[in-house]
mmCIF file of C-alpha atoms and ligand atoms in Angstrom:
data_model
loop_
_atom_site.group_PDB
_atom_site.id
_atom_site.type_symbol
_atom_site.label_atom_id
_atom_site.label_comp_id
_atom_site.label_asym_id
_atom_site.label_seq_id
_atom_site.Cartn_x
_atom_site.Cartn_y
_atom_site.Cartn_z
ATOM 1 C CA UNK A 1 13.116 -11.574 -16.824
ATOM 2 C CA UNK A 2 14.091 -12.107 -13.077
ATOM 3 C CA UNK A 3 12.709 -9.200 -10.747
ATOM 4 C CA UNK A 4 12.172 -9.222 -6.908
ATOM 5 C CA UNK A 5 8.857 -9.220 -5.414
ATOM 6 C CA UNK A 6 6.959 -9.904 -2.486
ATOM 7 C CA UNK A 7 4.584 -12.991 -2.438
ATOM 8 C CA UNK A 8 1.863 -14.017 -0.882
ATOM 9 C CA UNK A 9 1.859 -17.545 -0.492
ATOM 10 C CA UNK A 10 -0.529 -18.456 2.402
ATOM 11 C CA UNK A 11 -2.882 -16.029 4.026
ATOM 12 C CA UNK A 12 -1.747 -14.391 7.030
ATOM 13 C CA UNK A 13 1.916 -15.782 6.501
ATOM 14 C CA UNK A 14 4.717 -12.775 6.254
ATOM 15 C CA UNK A 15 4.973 -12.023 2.778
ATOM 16 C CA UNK A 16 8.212 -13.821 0.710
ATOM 17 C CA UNK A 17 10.430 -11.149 -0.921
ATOM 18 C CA UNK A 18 12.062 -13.223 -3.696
ATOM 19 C CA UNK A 19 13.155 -13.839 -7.309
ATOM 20 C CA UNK A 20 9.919 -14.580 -9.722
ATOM 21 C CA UNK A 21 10.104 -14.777 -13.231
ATOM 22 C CA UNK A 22 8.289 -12.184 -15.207
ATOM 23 C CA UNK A 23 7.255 -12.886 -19.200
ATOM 24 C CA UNK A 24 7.251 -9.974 -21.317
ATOM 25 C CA UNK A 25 4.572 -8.180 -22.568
ATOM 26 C CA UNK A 26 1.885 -9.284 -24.729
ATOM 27 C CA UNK A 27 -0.008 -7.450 -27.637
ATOM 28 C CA UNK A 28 -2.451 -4.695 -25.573
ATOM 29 C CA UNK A 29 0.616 -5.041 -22.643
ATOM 30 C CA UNK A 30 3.154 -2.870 -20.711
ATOM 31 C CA UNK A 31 6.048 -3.785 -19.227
ATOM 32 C CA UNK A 32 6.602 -1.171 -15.970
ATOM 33 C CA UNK A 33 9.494 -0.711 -14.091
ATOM 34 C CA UNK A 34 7.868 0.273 -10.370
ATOM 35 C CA UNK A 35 9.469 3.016 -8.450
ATOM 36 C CA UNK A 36 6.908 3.409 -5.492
ATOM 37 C CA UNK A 37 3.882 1.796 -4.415
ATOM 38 C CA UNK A 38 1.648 2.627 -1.109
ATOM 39 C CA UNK A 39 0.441 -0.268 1.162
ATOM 40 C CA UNK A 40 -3.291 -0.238 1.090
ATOM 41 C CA UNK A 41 -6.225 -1.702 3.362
ATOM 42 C CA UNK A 42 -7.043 -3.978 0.252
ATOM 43 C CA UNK A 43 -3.576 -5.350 0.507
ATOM 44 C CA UNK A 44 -4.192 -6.657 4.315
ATOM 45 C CA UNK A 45 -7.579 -6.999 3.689
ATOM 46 C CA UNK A 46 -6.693 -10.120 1.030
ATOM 47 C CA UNK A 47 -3.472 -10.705 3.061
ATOM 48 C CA UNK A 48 -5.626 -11.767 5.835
ATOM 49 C CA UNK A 49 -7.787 -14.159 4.337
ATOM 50 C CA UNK A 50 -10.701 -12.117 4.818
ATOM 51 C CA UNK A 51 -10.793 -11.318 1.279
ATOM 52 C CA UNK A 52 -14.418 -13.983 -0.703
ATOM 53 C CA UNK A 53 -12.410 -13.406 -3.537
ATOM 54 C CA UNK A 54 -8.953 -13.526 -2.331
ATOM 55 C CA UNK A 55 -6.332 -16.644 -3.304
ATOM 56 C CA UNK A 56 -3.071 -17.606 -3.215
ATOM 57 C CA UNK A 57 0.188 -17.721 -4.763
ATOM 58 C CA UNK A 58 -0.007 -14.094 -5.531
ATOM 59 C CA UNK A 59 2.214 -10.975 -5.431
ATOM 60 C CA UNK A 60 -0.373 -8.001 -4.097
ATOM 61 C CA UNK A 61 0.052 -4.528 -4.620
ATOM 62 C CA UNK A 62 -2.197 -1.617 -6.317
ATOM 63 C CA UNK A 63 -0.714 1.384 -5.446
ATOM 64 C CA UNK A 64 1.853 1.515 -7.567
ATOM 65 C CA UNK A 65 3.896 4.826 -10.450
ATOM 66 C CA UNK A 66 6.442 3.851 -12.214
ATOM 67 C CA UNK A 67 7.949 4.032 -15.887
ATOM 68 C CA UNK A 68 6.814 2.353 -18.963
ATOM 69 C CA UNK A 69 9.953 -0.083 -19.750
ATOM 70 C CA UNK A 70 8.659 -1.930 -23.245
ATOM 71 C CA UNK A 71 5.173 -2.248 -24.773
ATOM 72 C CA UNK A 72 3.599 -4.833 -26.696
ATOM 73 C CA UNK A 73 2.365 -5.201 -30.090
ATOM 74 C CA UNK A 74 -0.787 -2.781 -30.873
ATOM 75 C CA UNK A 75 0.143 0.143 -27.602
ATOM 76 C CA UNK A 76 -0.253 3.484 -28.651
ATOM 77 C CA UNK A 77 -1.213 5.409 -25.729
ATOM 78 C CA UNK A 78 1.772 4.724 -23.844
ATOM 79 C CA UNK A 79 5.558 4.492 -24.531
ATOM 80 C CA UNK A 80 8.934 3.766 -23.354
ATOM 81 C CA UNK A 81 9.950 6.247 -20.640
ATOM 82 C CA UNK A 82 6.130 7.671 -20.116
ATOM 83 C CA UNK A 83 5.659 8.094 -16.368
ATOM 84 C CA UNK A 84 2.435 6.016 -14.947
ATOM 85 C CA UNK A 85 0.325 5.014 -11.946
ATOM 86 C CA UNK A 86 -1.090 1.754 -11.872
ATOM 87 C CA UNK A 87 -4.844 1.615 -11.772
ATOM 88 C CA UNK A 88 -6.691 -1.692 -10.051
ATOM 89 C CA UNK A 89 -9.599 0.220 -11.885
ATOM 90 C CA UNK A 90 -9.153 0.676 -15.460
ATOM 91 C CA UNK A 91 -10.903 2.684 -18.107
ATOM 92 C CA UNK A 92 -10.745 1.529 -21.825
ATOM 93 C CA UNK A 93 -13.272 4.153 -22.644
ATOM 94 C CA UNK A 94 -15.385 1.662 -25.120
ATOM 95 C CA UNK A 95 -17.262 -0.514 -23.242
ATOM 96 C CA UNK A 96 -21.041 0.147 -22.025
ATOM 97 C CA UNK A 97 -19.870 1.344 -18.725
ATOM 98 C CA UNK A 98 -17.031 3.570 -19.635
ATOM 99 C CA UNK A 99 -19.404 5.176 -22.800
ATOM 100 C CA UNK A 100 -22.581 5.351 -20.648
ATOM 101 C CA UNK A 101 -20.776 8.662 -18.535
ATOM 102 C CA UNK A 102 -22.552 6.956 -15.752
ATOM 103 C CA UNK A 103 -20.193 4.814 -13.924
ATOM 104 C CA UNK A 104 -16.300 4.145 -13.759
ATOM 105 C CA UNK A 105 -16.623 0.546 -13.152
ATOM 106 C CA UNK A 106 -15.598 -0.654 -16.775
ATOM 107 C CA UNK A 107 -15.669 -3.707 -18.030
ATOM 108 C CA UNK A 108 -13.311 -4.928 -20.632
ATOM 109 C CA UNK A 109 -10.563 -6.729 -18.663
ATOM 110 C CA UNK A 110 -13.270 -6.757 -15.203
ATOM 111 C CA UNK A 111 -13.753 -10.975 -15.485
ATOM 112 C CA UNK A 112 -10.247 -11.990 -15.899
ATOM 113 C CA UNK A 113 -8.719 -9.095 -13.310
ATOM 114 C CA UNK A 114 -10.776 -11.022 -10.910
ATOM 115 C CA UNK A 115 -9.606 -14.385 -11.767
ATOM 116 C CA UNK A 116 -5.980 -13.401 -11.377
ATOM 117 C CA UNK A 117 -4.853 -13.433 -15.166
ATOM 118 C CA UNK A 118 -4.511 -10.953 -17.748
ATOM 119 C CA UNK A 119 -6.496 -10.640 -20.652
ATOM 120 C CA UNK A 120 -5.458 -13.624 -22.558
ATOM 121 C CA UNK A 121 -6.345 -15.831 -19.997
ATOM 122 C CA UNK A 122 -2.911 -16.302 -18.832
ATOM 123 C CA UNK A 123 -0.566 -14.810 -16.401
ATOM 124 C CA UNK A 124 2.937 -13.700 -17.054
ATOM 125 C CA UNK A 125 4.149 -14.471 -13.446
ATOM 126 C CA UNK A 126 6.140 -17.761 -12.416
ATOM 127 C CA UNK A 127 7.313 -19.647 -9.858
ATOM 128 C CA UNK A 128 9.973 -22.590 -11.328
ATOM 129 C CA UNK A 129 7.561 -22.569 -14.102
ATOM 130 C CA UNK A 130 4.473 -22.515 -12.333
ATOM 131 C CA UNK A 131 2.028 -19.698 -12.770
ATOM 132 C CA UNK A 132 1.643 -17.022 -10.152
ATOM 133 C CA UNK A 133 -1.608 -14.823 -10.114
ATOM 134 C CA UNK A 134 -1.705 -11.339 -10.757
ATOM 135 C CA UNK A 135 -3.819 -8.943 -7.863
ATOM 136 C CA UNK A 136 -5.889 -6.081 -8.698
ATOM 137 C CA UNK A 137 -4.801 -7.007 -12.263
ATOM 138 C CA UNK A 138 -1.311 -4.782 -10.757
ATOM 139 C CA UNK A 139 0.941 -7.066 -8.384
ATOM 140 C CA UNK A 140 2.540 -3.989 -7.843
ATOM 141 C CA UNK A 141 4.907 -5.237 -4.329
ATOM 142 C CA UNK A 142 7.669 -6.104 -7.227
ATOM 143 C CA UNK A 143 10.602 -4.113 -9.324
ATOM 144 C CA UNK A 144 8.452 -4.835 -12.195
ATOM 145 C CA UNK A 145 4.882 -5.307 -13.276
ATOM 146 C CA UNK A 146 3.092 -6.291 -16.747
ATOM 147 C CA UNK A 147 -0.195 -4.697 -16.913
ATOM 148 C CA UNK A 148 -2.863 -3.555 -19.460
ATOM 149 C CA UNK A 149 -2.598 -0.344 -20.749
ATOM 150 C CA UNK A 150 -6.168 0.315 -20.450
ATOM 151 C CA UNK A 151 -5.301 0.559 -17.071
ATOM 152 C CA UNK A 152 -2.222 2.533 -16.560
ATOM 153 C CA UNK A 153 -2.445 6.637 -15.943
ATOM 154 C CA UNK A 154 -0.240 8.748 -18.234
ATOM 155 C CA UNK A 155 0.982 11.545 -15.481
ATOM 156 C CA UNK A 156 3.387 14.241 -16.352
ATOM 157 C CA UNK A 157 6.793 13.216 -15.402
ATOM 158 C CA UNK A 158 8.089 16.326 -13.231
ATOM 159 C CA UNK A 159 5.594 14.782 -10.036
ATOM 160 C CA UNK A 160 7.542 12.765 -8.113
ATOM 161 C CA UNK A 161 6.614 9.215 -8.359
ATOM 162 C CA UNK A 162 7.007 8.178 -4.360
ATOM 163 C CA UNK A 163 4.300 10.553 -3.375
ATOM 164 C CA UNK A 164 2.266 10.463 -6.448
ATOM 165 C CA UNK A 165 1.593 7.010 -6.005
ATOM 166 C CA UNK A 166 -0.827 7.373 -3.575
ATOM 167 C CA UNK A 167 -3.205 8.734 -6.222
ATOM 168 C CA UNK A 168 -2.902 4.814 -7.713
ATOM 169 C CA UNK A 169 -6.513 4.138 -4.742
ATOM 170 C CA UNK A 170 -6.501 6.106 -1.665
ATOM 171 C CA UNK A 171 -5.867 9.922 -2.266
ATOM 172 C CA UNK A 172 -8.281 9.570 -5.506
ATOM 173 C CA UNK A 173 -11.044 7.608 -3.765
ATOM 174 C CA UNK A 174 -11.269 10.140 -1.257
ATOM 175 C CA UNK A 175 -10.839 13.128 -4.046
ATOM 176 C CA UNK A 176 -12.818 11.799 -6.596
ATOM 177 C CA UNK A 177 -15.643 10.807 -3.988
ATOM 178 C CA UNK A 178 -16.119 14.491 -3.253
ATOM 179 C CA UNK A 179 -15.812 16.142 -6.815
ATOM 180 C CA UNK A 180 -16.975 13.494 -9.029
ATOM 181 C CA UNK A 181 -19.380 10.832 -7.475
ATOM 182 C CA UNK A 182 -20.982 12.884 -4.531
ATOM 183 C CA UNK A 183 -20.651 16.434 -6.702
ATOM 184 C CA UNK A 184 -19.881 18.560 -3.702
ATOM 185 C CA UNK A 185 -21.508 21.855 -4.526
ATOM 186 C CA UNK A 186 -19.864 25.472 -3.341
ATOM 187 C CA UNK A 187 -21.321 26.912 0.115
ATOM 188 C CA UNK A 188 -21.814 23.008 1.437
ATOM 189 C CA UNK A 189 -21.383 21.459 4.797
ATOM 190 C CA UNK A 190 -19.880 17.925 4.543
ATOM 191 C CA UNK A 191 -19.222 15.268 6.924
ATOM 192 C CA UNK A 192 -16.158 12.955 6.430
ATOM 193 C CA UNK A 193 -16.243 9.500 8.737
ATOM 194 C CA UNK A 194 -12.809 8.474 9.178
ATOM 195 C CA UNK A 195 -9.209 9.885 8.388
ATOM 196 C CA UNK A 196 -7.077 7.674 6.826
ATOM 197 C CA UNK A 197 -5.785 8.586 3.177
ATOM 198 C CA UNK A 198 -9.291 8.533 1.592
ATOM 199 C CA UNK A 199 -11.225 10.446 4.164
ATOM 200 C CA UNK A 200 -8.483 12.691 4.245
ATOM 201 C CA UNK A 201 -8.587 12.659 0.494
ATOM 202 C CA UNK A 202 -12.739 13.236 0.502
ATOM 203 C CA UNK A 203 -11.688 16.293 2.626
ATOM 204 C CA UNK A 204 -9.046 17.576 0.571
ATOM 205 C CA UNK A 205 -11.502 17.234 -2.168
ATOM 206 C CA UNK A 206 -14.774 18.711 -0.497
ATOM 207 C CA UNK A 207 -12.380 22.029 -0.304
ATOM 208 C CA UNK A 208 -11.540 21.698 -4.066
ATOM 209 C CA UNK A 209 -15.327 21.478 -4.962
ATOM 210 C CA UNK A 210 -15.654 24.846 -2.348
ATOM 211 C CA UNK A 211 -17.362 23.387 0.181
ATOM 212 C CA UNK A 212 -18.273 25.911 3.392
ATOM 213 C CA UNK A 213 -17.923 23.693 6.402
ATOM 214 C CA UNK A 214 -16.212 20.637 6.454
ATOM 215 C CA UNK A 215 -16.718 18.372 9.942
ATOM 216 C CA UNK A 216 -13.617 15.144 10.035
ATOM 217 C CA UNK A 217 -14.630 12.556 12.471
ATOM 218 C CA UNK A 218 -12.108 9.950 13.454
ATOM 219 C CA UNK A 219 -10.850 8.062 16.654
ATOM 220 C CA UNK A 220 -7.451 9.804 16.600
ATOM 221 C CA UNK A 221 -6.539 13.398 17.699
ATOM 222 C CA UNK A 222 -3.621 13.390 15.506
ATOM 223 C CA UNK A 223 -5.534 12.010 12.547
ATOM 224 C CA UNK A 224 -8.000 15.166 12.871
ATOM 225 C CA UNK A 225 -5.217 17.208 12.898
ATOM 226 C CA UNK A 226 -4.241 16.700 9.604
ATOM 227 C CA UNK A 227 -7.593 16.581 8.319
ATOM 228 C CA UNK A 228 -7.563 20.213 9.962
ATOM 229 C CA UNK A 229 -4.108 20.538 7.341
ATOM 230 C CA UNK A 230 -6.284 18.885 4.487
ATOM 231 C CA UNK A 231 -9.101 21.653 4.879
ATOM 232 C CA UNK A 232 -11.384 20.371 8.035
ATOM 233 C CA UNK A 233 -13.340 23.331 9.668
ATOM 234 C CA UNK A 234 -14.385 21.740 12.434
ATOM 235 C CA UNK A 235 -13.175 18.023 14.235
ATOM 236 C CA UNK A 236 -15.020 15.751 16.053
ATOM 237 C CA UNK A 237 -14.081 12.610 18.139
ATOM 238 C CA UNK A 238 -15.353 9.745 16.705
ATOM 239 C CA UNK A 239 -16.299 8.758 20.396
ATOM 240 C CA UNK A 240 -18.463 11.808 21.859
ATOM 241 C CA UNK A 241 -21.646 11.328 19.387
ATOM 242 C CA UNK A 242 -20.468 12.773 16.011
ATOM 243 C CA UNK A 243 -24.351 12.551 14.448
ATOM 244 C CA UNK A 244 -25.729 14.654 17.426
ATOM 245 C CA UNK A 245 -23.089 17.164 16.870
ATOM 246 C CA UNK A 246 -23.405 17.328 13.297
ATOM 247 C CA UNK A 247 -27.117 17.441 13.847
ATOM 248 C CA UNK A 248 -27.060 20.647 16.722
ATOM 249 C CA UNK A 249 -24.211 22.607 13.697
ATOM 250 C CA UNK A 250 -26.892 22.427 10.889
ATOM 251 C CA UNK A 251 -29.877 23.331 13.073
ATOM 252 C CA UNK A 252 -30.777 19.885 13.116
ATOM 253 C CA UNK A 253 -30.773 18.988 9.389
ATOM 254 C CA UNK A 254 -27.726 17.305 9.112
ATOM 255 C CA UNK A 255 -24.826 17.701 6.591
ATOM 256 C CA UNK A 256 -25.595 18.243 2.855
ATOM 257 C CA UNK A 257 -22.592 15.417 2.372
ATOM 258 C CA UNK A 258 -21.588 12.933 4.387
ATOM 259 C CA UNK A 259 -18.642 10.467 3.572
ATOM 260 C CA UNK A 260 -17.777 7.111 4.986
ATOM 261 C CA UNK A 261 -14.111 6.033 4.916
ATOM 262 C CA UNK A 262 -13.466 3.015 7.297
ATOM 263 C CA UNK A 263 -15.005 0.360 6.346
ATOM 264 C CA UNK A 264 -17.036 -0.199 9.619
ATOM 265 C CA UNK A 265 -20.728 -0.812 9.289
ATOM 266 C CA UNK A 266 -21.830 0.900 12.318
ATOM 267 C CA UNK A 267 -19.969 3.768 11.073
ATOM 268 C CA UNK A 268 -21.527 3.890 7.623
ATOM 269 C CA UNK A 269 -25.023 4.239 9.453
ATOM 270 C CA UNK A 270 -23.639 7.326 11.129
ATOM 271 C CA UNK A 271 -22.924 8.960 7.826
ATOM 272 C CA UNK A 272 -26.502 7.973 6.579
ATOM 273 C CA UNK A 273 -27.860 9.461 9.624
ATOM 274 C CA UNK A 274 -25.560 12.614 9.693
ATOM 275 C CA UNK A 275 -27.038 13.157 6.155
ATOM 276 C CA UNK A 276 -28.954 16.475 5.443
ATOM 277 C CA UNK A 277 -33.561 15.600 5.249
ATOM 278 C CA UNK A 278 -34.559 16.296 2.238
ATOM 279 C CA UNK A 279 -31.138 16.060 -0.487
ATOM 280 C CA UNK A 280 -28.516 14.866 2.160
ATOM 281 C CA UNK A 281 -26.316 12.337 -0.008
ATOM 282 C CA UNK A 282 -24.000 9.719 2.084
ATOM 283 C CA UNK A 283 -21.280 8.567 -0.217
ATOM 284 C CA UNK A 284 -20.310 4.938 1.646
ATOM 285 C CA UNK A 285 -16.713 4.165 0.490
ATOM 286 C CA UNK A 286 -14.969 1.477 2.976
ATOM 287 C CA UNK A 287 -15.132 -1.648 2.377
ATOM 288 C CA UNK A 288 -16.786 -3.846 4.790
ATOM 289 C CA UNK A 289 -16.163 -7.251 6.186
ATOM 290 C CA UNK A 290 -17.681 -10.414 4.875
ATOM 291 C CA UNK A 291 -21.561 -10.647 5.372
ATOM 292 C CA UNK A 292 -21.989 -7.007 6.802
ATOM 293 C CA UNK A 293 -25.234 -5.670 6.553
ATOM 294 C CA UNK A 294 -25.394 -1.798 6.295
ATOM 295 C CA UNK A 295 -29.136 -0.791 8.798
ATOM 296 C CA UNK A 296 -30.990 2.250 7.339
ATOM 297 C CA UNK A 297 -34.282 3.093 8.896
ATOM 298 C CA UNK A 298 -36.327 3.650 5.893
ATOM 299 C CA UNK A 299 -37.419 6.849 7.014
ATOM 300 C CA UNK A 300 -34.487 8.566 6.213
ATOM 301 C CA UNK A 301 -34.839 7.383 2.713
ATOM 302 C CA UNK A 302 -38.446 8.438 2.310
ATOM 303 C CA UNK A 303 -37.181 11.905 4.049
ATOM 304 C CA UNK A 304 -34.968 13.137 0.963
ATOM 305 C CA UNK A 305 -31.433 10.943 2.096
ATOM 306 C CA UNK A 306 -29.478 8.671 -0.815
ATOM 307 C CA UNK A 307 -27.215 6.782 0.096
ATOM 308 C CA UNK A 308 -24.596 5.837 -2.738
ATOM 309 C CA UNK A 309 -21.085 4.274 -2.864
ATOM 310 C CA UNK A 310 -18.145 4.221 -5.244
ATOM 311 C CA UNK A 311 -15.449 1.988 -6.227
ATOM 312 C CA UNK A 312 -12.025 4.253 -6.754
ATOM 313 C CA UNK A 313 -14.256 7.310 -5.700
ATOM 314 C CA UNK A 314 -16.104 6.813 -9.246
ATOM 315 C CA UNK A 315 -12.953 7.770 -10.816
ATOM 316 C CA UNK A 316 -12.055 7.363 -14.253
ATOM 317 C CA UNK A 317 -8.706 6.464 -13.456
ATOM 318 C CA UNK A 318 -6.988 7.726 -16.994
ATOM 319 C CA UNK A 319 -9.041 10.369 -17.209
ATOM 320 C CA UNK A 320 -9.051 11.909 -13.726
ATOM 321 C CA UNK A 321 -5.747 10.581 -12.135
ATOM 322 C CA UNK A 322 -3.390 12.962 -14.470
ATOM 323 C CA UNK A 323 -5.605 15.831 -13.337
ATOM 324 C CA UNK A 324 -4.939 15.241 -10.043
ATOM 325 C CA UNK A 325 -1.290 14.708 -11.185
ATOM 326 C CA UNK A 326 -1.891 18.361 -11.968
ATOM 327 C CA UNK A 327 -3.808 20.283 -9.569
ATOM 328 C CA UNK A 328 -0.512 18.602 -7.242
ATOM 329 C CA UNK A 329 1.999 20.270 -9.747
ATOM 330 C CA UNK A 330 0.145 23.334 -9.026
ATOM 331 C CA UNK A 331 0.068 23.685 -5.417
ATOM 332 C CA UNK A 332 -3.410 22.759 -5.192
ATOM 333 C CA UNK A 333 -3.485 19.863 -3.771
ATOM 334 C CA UNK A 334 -0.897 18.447 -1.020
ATOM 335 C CA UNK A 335 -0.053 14.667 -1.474
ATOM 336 C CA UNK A 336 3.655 14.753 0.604
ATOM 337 C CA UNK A 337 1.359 14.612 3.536
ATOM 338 C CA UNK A 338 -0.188 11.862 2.971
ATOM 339 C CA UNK A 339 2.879 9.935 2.865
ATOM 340 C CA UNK A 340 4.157 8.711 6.588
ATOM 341 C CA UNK A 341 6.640 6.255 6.154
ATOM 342 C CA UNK A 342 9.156 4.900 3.323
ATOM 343 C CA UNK A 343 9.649 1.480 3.184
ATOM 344 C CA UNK A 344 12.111 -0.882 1.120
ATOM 345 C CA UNK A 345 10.407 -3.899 -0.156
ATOM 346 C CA UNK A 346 11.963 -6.279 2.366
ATOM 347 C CA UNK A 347 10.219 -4.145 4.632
ATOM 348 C CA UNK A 348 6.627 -4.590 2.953
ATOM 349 C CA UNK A 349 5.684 -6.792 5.702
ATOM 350 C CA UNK A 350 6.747 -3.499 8.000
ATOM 351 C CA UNK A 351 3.998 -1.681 6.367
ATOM 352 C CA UNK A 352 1.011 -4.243 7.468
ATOM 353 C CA UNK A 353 1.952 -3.593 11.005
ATOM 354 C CA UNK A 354 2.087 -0.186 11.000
ATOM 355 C CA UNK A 355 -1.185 -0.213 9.139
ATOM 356 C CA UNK A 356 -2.244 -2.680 12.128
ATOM 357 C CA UNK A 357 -0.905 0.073 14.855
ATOM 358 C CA UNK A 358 -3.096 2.633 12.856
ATOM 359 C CA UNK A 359 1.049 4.449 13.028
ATOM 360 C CA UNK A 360 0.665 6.986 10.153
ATOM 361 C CA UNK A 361 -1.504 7.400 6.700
ATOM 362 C CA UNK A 362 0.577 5.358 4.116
ATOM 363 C CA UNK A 363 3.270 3.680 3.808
ATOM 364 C CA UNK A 364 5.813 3.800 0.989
ATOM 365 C CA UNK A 365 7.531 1.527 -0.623
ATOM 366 C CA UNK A 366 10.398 2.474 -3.062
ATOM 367 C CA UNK A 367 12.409 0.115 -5.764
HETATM 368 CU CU1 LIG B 401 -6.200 0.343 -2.203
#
């Protein structure tokens, strides 16, 4: 089939919004007909050439909901008319990652996602016949996508799919940080380092777990603001010395949790260094430039700290991403804020620069 999507064809170039031809599904494959996806960090990040493991032709994308369209040969958990996120992280629940109950990082489809194909080994978008690579295994900036349905998210269909779709990486990384990897425990003071959609998300999700105290730290007023909406007891300006003041709140102990969402090294070592003697955990969740080097002092190692990361939070995307699906349906947890602008696709290119101005948490795209 035709559809309309937005290519990448060399880095740092405007993206192309134009016809590609998609191939239906294969046995194992869905067929989804996107009606939102979020522009993420990862997006630029590859956009820019920054990316090792980036490459070109490509149509990027991960954050995308949408409905199943068609399936292939051997689906069952999904059908025509299901309502889905996309997941750049996928969980088939049968390899030795996803059965260990250790890790989320599984590995059934993890060596061709990275190449650019599906799991055949081939890719079902083209160019005048020649093959376009998949992203994230989701090329999601397009009207449709064919992905594995180990990684799509069943989600009940009354959440709207515009603001859900920020549960597809950033709102879940943040959440799933907090409840899941880092175990926030009730009566805890926690630290979150930067207040874009996953800090914001880490401390949305710190006050799910019932944490006592929780201290945002960003650059911008505005951005501490909403962290203040999200559940933030107390703000700090990234500029006036956030470890210090974290330090002088917990009589010099430092914060049981600390978070780091930006992706800035120096950063990270403040959240190591905020981090509680003796069981202070520093989750480290931003992804840093090429050849950064993340400087502990031993020390605070030997003195109780861990330091620990997670891809997608440590969430188990088809597991976890319908629950927070959920707790949203409830009232429990706001994702409309989260959501600053809506873009049409031939805007996509809109959304990098307002990502660039640091104008807003996420940007929307809707089909
Ligand atoms: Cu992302």
């Amino acid at each position: 089939m035709r559809i309309r999507a937005a290519l990448l064809e060399e880095f740092g170039q405007p993206l192309m919004v134009t016809e590609l031809e998609l191939a239906p599904p294969k046995a194992g494959e869905v067929l989804v007909k996107l009606h939102a996806c979020g522009v993420c960090h990862t997006d630029m990040y590859t956009w820019s050439g920054a990316d090792p493991s980036g490459y070109v032709p490509t149509v990027l994308g991960h954050e995308g909901a949408g409905v199943v369209e068609e399936i292939g040969a051997e689906v069952i958990s999904v059908r025509p008319g299901d309502h889905v996120i996309t997941l750049f992280s996928p969980e088939c629940g049968e390899c030795i990652h996803c059965t260990s109950g250790k890790t989320n990082i599984c590995m059934a489809i993890r060596s061709t996602q990275g190449r650019g194909v599906l799991p055949d080994g081939t890719s079902r978008l083209s160019l005048d016949g020649e093959p376009i690579r998949h992203f994230m295994g989701t090329s999601t900036f397009a009207e449709y996508t064919v992905m594995p349905e180990i990684a799509l998210a069943k989600v009940d269909r009354a959440a709207p799919l515009e603001t859900i779709c920020t549960l597809a990486c950033g709102a879940t990384t943040g959440l799933a940080a907090a409840l899941y990897r880092a175990q926030v425990e009730p009566g805890s003071t926690c630290a979150v380092f930067g207040c874009g959609l996953v800090g914001l998300g880490a401390v949305a999700g710190c006050g799910l777990a019932g944490a006592e105290r929780i201290v945002a730290v960003d650059l911008s007023p505005q951005r501490l603001e909403l962290a203040r909406h999200y559940g933030a007891s107390h703000t700090i300006l990234a500029a006036e010395d956030p470890v210090s003041q974290i330090l002088e709140m917990t009589s010099g102990f430092g914060a049981d949790y600390t978070f780091e969402a930006t992706g800035n090294v120096a950063v990270m070592r403040q959240a190591v260094e905020a981090a509680r003697m003796g069981w202070g955990v520093c989750t480290v969740l931003g992804v840093a430039g090429k050849g950064e080097r993340l400087e502990i002092v031993p020390r605070l190692l030997i003195t109780g700290r861990r330091v620990i990361g997670g891809s997608f939070g440590g969430a188990r995307g088809r597991t976890h991403v319908p629950q927070f699906v959920d707790m949203y349906l409830q009232g429990k947890l706001d994702l409309d804020g989260f959501v600053s602008h809506r873009l049409t696709l031939d805007e996509v290119n809109r959304g990098f620069e307002l990502m660039e101005a640091q104008d807003g948490i996420r940007s929307v795209i809707t089909f």
